């Protein structure tokens, strides 16, 4: 058994826990919308056609924000197609995903669904095939109370109150050659600046997100961010990051360390943004919106030929996640929390069916994938302040990332209770972790009269088969279970190999 130690001290504060860290993403892609969040005739569907079972699981997941309608889809989207009477809405070819879009769900229905789910909407505008005027039109439709052509159209369509969407993404992945309307950094930066400037004329208080790199492996990574921010720095609030990870060629240990890349990605983007700000003489600080991230076996999708026809809501990107995927995802959540000083928002891509924590059958069941559990637990228990912890533990060698520690961890502290999130990346060895929590028991005078600290609850997500999956027939095969292998004085707990662990501490 490996041995490790860490210290939890509230003085090692990073930043407050940002609730937008627990965002998600709904794109018109595959079965995310149709037979995902929306399926008229489903036994649980409400009068609007929204699946009640998916709504319940979305609330349980603890999602706070949701990005819409794309993704690649938005770069060819005409938002006007999705408003007004459904029987009059046009069917369109979706070039991004080689599908037919029926437009049964549009902006009004989406916002109503977010209200039912208790979520904040984040809207993306099309800067691929469209531009400034179309973005202004959508903003007017969504946010102006009344008295203009488009605000009155919204009212006529049944939405009396404005949608009041505060966070807007200025396009999507415009650095990618796969993107409809792909642009150079300078071309996109100029268009994003023009769009941002015009949108702020309508509402100066909007939060705007400029497109950053689609991944840290992009050949333009770094130079893209610098060029875009040179054009947009004083007009936007955030720059986006997108990252997806998968196990490659059976390298499980390397895959479990994929958060190493996310750490590097965030640090590099923040450094680049700060350098541009310094060069421009600006006191403003640009934050990161990590508005697409997940485990995604992209190589499987890229090797599949496009369908010969243009189907409606075909099953696409329906990865079925196993335990190792969930542990890797938990490590990515830890990374986002560790960078809460600069990561202002994040969106797990996506919510339902498409590389998602929630899966559904058309007309049938819905269930939690393995990746549901780390996200739901972090959303539930991460409160107060993020506290940086650095485990002293053994390391192991990976082909992609070099030497990495077997443990990856972060803590949050709300003044009374503390939660420690820890991943054991070791493929074979359990780790006995000793926790120095004396600082949590300090009294107001600096003494220890605040009381001893104890473990009040510990759960572990693990399985003897690292490739075990949940299914509709066996939805609870991989789920967090109580970890009783711990003791006090000193605080110690055993973390199984390939595991996600949530340890809750409080004063005795």
Short mmCIF file of C-alpha atoms in Angstrom, two decimals, residues 57-408:
data_model
loop_
_atom_site.label_atom_id
_atom_site.label_comp_id
_atom_site.label_asym_id
_atom_site.label_seq_id
_atom_site.Cartn_x
_atom_site.Cartn_y
_atom_site.Cartn_z
CA UNK A 57 -31.86 13.96 -13.14
CA UNK A 58 -30.67 17.40 -14.26
CA UNK A 59 -31.69 18.84 -10.89
CA UNK A 60 -30.02 15.94 -9.09
CA UNK A 61 -26.84 16.51 -11.12
CA UNK A 62 -26.64 19.98 -9.59
CA UNK A 63 -26.19 21.89 -12.85
CA UNK A 64 -26.19 25.68 -12.51
CA UNK A 65 -25.80 27.04 -16.05
CA UNK A 66 -26.35 25.67 -19.54
CA UNK A 67 -24.77 26.77 -22.82
CA UNK A 68 -26.94 26.74 -25.96
CA UNK A 69 -27.43 26.04 -28.94
CA UNK A 70 -23.85 25.04 -29.82
CA UNK A 71 -21.16 24.09 -30.34
CA UNK A 72 -20.51 23.58 -34.03
CA UNK A 73 -24.24 23.75 -34.68
CA UNK A 74 -24.41 27.47 -33.87
CA UNK A 75 -22.05 28.43 -36.71
CA UNK A 76 -24.78 27.71 -39.25
CA UNK A 77 -27.84 28.46 -37.10
CA UNK A 78 -30.62 30.88 -37.96
CA UNK A 79 -32.28 31.59 -34.63
CA UNK A 80 -35.44 32.95 -36.33
CA UNK A 81 -36.18 29.40 -37.55
CA UNK A 82 -36.89 28.32 -33.98
CA UNK A 83 -39.50 30.89 -32.91
CA UNK A 84 -43.20 31.24 -33.60
CA UNK A 85 -45.76 28.50 -34.34
CA UNK A 86 -44.08 25.12 -34.68
CA UNK A 87 -46.07 24.19 -37.77
CA UNK A 88 -44.53 27.11 -39.63
CA UNK A 89 -40.92 26.48 -38.66
CA UNK A 90 -38.63 25.41 -41.53
CA UNK A 91 -36.60 22.23 -41.61
CA UNK A 92 -32.93 22.93 -42.35
CA UNK A 93 -29.79 20.97 -43.17
CA UNK A 94 -27.37 21.02 -40.25
CA UNK A 95 -23.98 20.98 -41.93
CA UNK A 96 -22.08 20.60 -38.66
CA UNK A 97 -23.50 17.18 -37.82
CA UNK A 98 -24.92 16.07 -41.20
CA UNK A 99 -28.47 16.00 -39.85
CA UNK A 100 -31.86 17.60 -40.48
CA UNK A 101 -32.92 20.19 -37.90
CA UNK A 102 -36.69 20.40 -37.38
CA UNK A 103 -36.52 23.53 -35.18
CA UNK A 104 -39.23 22.16 -32.88
CA UNK A 105 -37.10 23.53 -30.04
CA UNK A 106 -35.86 27.10 -30.27
CA UNK A 107 -34.83 29.90 -27.98
CA UNK A 108 -38.22 30.36 -26.25
CA UNK A 109 -38.67 26.67 -25.51
CA UNK A 110 -35.06 26.37 -24.37
CA UNK A 111 -35.40 29.26 -21.92
CA UNK A 112 -38.65 27.80 -20.56
CA UNK A 113 -36.83 24.50 -20.02
CA UNK A 114 -34.02 26.26 -18.12
CA UNK A 115 -36.61 27.87 -15.86
CA UNK A 116 -38.14 24.47 -15.12
CA UNK A 117 -34.69 23.06 -14.37
CA UNK A 118 -33.63 26.10 -12.32
CA UNK A 119 -30.67 26.92 -14.56
CA UNK A 120 -29.06 30.09 -15.89
CA UNK A 121 -28.98 30.14 -19.72
CA UNK A 122 -25.77 31.00 -21.58
CA UNK A 123 -26.42 31.88 -25.22
CA UNK A 124 -24.06 31.54 -28.18
CA UNK A 125 -24.38 33.70 -31.31
CA UNK A 126 -23.53 32.65 -34.87
CA UNK A 127 -20.32 34.31 -36.03
CA UNK A 128 -19.69 31.62 -38.63
CA UNK A 129 -22.23 32.35 -41.37
CA UNK A 130 -23.67 35.48 -39.73
CA UNK A 131 -22.46 38.47 -37.77
CA UNK A 132 -23.18 41.72 -35.95
CA UNK A 133 -26.76 42.39 -37.06
CA UNK A 134 -28.04 38.88 -36.41
CA UNK A 135 -26.45 38.92 -32.95
CA UNK A 136 -28.13 42.24 -32.18
CA UNK A 137 -31.45 40.87 -33.39
CA UNK A 138 -31.23 37.86 -31.08
CA UNK A 139 -30.24 40.07 -28.15
CA UNK A 140 -33.20 42.38 -28.81
CA UNK A 141 -35.56 39.41 -29.06
CA UNK A 142 -34.30 37.92 -25.80
CA UNK A 143 -33.62 40.86 -23.52
CA UNK A 144 -35.60 43.98 -24.48
CA UNK A 145 -38.83 44.09 -22.40
CA UNK A 146 -41.13 45.46 -25.11
CA UNK A 147 -41.74 48.25 -27.59
CA UNK A 148 -39.52 47.09 -30.45
CA UNK A 149 -40.26 44.84 -33.41
CA UNK A 150 -38.37 41.83 -32.09
CA UNK A 151 -39.26 42.20 -28.41
CA UNK A 152 -42.91 42.48 -29.39
CA UNK A 153 -42.49 39.39 -31.57
CA UNK A 154 -41.25 37.49 -28.51
CA UNK A 155 -44.31 38.63 -26.59
CA UNK A 156 -46.55 37.58 -29.45
CA UNK A 157 -44.86 34.18 -29.36
CA UNK A 158 -45.92 33.74 -25.73
CA UNK A 159 -42.90 35.03 -23.77
CA UNK A 160 -44.24 38.18 -22.10
CA UNK A 161 -41.23 38.71 -19.85
CA UNK A 162 -37.76 39.16 -21.34
CA UNK A 163 -35.44 36.18 -21.14
CA UNK A 164 -32.74 38.45 -19.63
CA UNK A 165 -29.79 36.29 -20.70
CA UNK A 166 -26.64 37.75 -19.17
CA UNK A 167 -23.80 35.60 -20.55
CA UNK A 168 -23.16 35.39 -24.31
CA UNK A 169 -20.57 33.42 -26.30
CA UNK A 170 -19.25 35.22 -29.38
CA UNK A 171 -19.26 32.25 -31.73
CA UNK A 172 -17.77 28.80 -31.28
CA UNK A 173 -14.35 27.28 -32.01
CA UNK A 174 -13.60 29.71 -34.80
CA UNK A 175 -9.97 28.53 -34.82
CA UNK A 176 -11.05 25.10 -36.09
CA UNK A 177 -10.91 24.31 -39.84
CA UNK A 178 -13.96 22.08 -39.26
CA UNK A 179 -16.01 25.12 -38.24
CA UNK A 180 -18.51 26.61 -40.69
CA UNK A 181 -17.13 30.08 -41.34
CA UNK A 182 -13.68 29.27 -39.92
CA UNK A 183 -11.54 32.41 -39.64
CA UNK A 184 -8.01 33.45 -38.87
CA UNK A 185 -7.38 34.88 -35.42
CA UNK A 186 -7.28 38.43 -36.76
CA UNK A 187 -10.47 37.99 -38.81
CA UNK A 188 -12.33 36.50 -35.88
CA UNK A 189 -10.93 39.03 -33.40
CA UNK A 190 -12.16 41.93 -35.51
CA UNK A 191 -15.64 40.40 -35.93
CA UNK A 192 -15.89 39.52 -32.23
CA UNK A 193 -14.87 43.06 -31.27
CA UNK A 194 -17.44 44.61 -33.60
CA UNK A 195 -20.15 42.30 -32.29
CA UNK A 196 -19.23 42.88 -28.64
CA UNK A 197 -19.13 46.65 -29.09
CA UNK A 198 -22.58 46.67 -30.71
CA UNK A 199 -24.12 44.33 -28.12
CA UNK A 200 -22.81 46.54 -25.31
CA UNK A 201 -24.58 49.50 -26.92
CA UNK A 202 -27.80 47.61 -26.22
CA UNK A 203 -26.81 46.35 -22.76
CA UNK A 204 -23.45 47.42 -21.23
CA UNK A 205 -23.84 44.89 -18.41
CA UNK A 206 -23.61 41.74 -20.52
CA UNK A 207 -20.88 39.17 -19.86
CA UNK A 208 -19.20 38.27 -23.14
CA UNK A 209 -16.97 35.29 -23.98
CA UNK A 210 -14.48 35.42 -26.85
CA UNK A 211 -13.47 32.18 -28.57
CA UNK A 212 -10.16 30.79 -27.42
CA UNK A 213 -8.45 27.70 -28.75
CA UNK A 214 -10.40 24.49 -29.34
CA UNK A 215 -7.65 22.57 -27.60
CA UNK A 216 -4.10 22.94 -26.36
CA UNK A 217 -2.87 20.79 -29.27
CA UNK A 218 -4.09 23.26 -31.90
CA UNK A 219 -1.14 24.57 -33.97
CA UNK A 220 -2.28 28.16 -33.28
CA UNK A 221 -2.65 27.67 -29.51
CA UNK A 222 -1.32 30.68 -27.65
CA UNK A 223 -0.91 32.91 -30.69
CA UNK A 224 -4.68 32.62 -31.29
CA UNK A 225 -5.51 33.87 -27.80
CA UNK A 226 -2.99 36.70 -28.01
CA UNK A 227 -4.28 37.96 -31.36
CA UNK A 228 -7.97 37.67 -30.45
CA UNK A 229 -7.45 39.48 -27.15
CA UNK A 230 -5.48 42.25 -28.83
CA UNK A 231 -8.70 43.03 -30.70
CA UNK A 232 -11.23 42.35 -27.93
CA UNK A 233 -9.52 42.85 -24.56
CA UNK A 234 -11.56 45.82 -23.31
CA UNK A 235 -14.81 44.49 -24.81
CA UNK A 236 -15.04 40.95 -23.39
CA UNK A 237 -14.95 39.42 -19.92
CA UNK A 238 -13.81 35.86 -20.62
CA UNK A 239 -11.96 33.79 -23.17
CA UNK A 240 -13.04 30.21 -23.76
CA UNK A 241 -11.15 26.94 -23.45
CA UNK A 242 -12.32 23.59 -24.86
CA UNK A 243 -10.73 20.23 -24.03
CA UNK A 244 -11.66 16.57 -24.43
CA UNK A 245 -9.73 13.52 -23.28
CA UNK A 246 -9.75 9.78 -23.96
CA UNK A 247 -7.70 6.71 -23.18
CA UNK A 248 -5.20 6.15 -25.98
CA UNK A 249 -3.77 2.78 -26.98
CA UNK A 250 -4.51 1.19 -23.63
CA UNK A 251 -2.50 3.75 -21.65
CA UNK A 252 -4.78 3.85 -18.61
CA UNK A 253 -2.23 5.54 -16.35
CA UNK A 254 -1.68 8.34 -18.86
CA UNK A 255 -5.42 8.81 -19.31
CA UNK A 256 -5.99 9.12 -15.56
CA UNK A 257 -3.41 11.94 -15.59
CA UNK A 258 -5.16 13.92 -18.35
CA UNK A 259 -5.92 16.76 -15.93
CA UNK A 260 -2.22 17.61 -16.27
CA UNK A 261 -3.02 18.94 -19.72
CA UNK A 262 -6.00 20.93 -18.43
CA UNK A 263 -3.81 22.49 -15.73
CA UNK A 264 -1.28 23.53 -18.40
CA UNK A 265 -4.06 24.78 -20.69
CA UNK A 266 -5.55 27.08 -18.06
CA UNK A 267 -2.20 28.40 -16.84
CA UNK A 268 -1.04 29.17 -20.38
CA UNK A 269 -4.24 30.96 -21.37
CA UNK A 270 -4.21 33.03 -18.16
CA UNK A 271 -0.56 33.97 -18.69
CA UNK A 272 -1.25 34.95 -22.30
CA UNK A 273 -4.26 37.06 -21.33
CA UNK A 274 -2.32 38.84 -18.59
CA UNK A 275 0.55 39.51 -20.98
CA UNK A 276 -1.81 41.11 -23.51
CA UNK A 277 -3.41 43.18 -20.76
CA UNK A 278 -0.02 44.42 -19.59
CA UNK A 279 1.01 45.26 -23.14
CA UNK A 280 -2.20 47.25 -23.64
CA UNK A 281 -1.79 49.00 -20.29
CA UNK A 282 -5.14 47.68 -19.07
CA UNK A 283 -6.00 47.07 -15.42
CA UNK A 284 -8.78 44.71 -16.45
CA UNK A 285 -8.40 40.97 -15.86
CA UNK A 286 -9.73 38.46 -18.39
CA UNK A 287 -11.07 35.24 -16.91
CA UNK A 288 -11.51 31.79 -18.44
CA UNK A 289 -14.80 30.22 -19.49
CA UNK A 290 -14.01 26.51 -19.87
CA UNK A 291 -17.29 26.08 -21.68
CA UNK A 292 -16.61 22.67 -23.24
CA UNK A 293 -14.85 19.86 -21.39
CA UNK A 294 -15.35 16.15 -20.92
CA UNK A 295 -14.10 12.66 -21.62
CA UNK A 296 -14.88 12.01 -25.28
CA UNK A 297 -13.66 9.13 -27.43
CA UNK A 298 -13.31 11.48 -30.37
CA UNK A 299 -11.18 9.05 -32.36
CA UNK A 300 -14.19 6.75 -32.73
CA UNK A 301 -16.30 9.57 -34.14
CA UNK A 302 -13.59 10.79 -36.50
CA UNK A 303 -13.12 7.32 -37.96
CA UNK A 304 -16.84 6.87 -38.72
CA UNK A 305 -18.07 7.94 -42.19
CA UNK A 306 -20.91 10.48 -42.39
CA UNK A 307 -24.39 9.02 -43.00
CA UNK A 308 -25.54 8.90 -46.63
CA UNK A 309 -28.72 10.82 -45.82
CA UNK A 310 -29.70 13.69 -43.48
CA UNK A 311 -31.47 12.00 -40.52
CA UNK A 312 -33.35 13.77 -37.73
CA UNK A 313 -31.68 13.41 -34.33
CA UNK A 314 -29.53 10.37 -35.16
CA UNK A 315 -27.60 8.71 -32.33
CA UNK A 316 -24.24 10.48 -32.41
CA UNK A 317 -21.33 10.60 -29.95
CA UNK A 318 -23.11 8.32 -27.48
CA UNK A 319 -20.11 7.27 -25.42
CA UNK A 320 -20.94 4.77 -22.67
CA UNK A 321 -18.68 5.67 -19.78
CA UNK A 322 -16.89 3.30 -17.43
CA UNK A 323 -15.27 3.73 -14.01
CA UNK A 324 -11.93 5.00 -15.33
CA UNK A 325 -13.74 7.66 -17.37
CA UNK A 326 -15.52 8.84 -14.22
CA UNK A 327 -12.27 9.00 -12.23
CA UNK A 328 -10.57 10.99 -15.00
CA UNK A 329 -13.57 13.33 -15.12
CA UNK A 330 -13.37 13.79 -11.35
CA UNK A 331 -9.75 14.85 -11.73
CA UNK A 332 -10.81 17.43 -14.33
CA UNK A 333 -13.36 18.82 -11.84
CA UNK A 334 -10.60 19.08 -9.25
CA UNK A 335 -8.55 21.09 -11.75
CA UNK A 336 -11.39 23.51 -12.47
CA UNK A 337 -11.87 24.10 -8.74
CA UNK A 338 -8.13 24.54 -8.17
CA UNK A 339 -8.20 27.38 -10.70
CA UNK A 340 -11.32 29.10 -9.37
CA UNK A 341 -9.41 32.36 -9.13
CA UNK A 342 -9.51 32.60 -12.94
CA UNK A 343 -11.95 29.95 -14.22
CA UNK A 344 -15.20 31.87 -13.91
CA UNK A 345 -17.44 29.34 -15.67
CA UNK A 346 -17.29 25.82 -17.06
CA UNK A 347 -19.67 23.63 -19.06
CA UNK A 348 -19.60 19.84 -19.10
CA UNK A 349 -20.33 18.88 -22.70
CA UNK A 350 -23.00 17.66 -22.98
CA UNK A 351 -26.01 17.01 -20.72
CA UNK A 352 -28.00 14.15 -22.27
CA UNK A 353 -27.08 11.24 -24.57
CA UNK A 354 -24.26 13.05 -26.41
CA UNK A 355 -21.02 12.36 -24.43
CA UNK A 356 -23.26 12.90 -21.43
CA UNK A 357 -23.75 11.95 -17.79
CA UNK A 358 -27.44 11.22 -18.48
CA UNK A 359 -28.62 8.61 -21.01
CA UNK A 360 -32.13 7.96 -22.27
CA UNK A 361 -34.06 5.47 -24.34
CA UNK A 362 -36.57 6.96 -26.82
CA UNK A 363 -39.91 6.40 -25.16
CA UNK A 364 -38.23 4.58 -22.29
CA UNK A 365 -35.81 4.78 -19.41
CA UNK A 366 -33.25 7.34 -18.29
CA UNK A 367 -30.21 6.54 -16.17
CA UNK A 368 -27.02 7.93 -14.67
CA UNK A 369 -23.73 7.17 -16.36
CA UNK A 370 -20.66 6.65 -14.18
CA UNK A 371 -19.56 10.24 -14.89
CA UNK A 372 -22.78 11.56 -13.33
CA UNK A 373 -21.54 10.88 -9.83
CA UNK A 374 -18.32 12.94 -9.51
CA UNK A 375 -20.05 15.96 -11.05
CA UNK A 376 -23.12 15.64 -8.82
CA UNK A 377 -21.07 15.22 -5.65
CA UNK A 378 -18.80 18.16 -6.44
CA UNK A 379 -21.79 20.37 -7.28
CA UNK A 380 -23.46 19.37 -4.02
CA UNK A 381 -20.56 19.57 -1.59
CA UNK A 382 -18.20 22.23 -2.98
CA UNK A 383 -19.15 25.28 -0.91
CA UNK A 384 -17.54 28.34 0.56
CA UNK A 385 -13.89 28.83 -0.35
CA UNK A 386 -11.63 26.69 -2.49
CA UNK A 387 -8.60 25.61 -0.43
CA UNK A 388 -5.43 24.50 -2.17
CA UNK A 389 -3.97 21.21 -1.00
CA UNK A 390 -0.79 19.55 -2.26
CA UNK A 391 -0.52 15.85 -1.43
CA UNK A 392 2.92 14.52 -0.60
CA UNK A 393 2.69 11.20 -2.41
CA UNK A 394 4.51 8.85 -4.78
CA UNK A 395 4.57 9.58 -8.50
CA UNK A 396 4.45 7.42 -11.60
CA UNK A 397 5.71 7.85 -15.15
CA UNK A 398 3.43 8.49 -18.15
CA UNK A 399 4.33 8.61 -21.82
CA UNK A 400 2.35 11.79 -22.48
CA UNK A 401 2.77 13.84 -19.31
CA UNK A 402 5.99 12.56 -17.76
CA UNK A 403 6.03 12.03 -13.99
CA UNK A 404 2.72 12.72 -12.25
CA UNK A 405 1.61 12.27 -8.61
CA UNK A 406 -0.71 9.37 -7.84
CA UNK A 407 -3.07 11.69 -5.93
CA UNK A 408 -4.87 14.77 -7.23
#
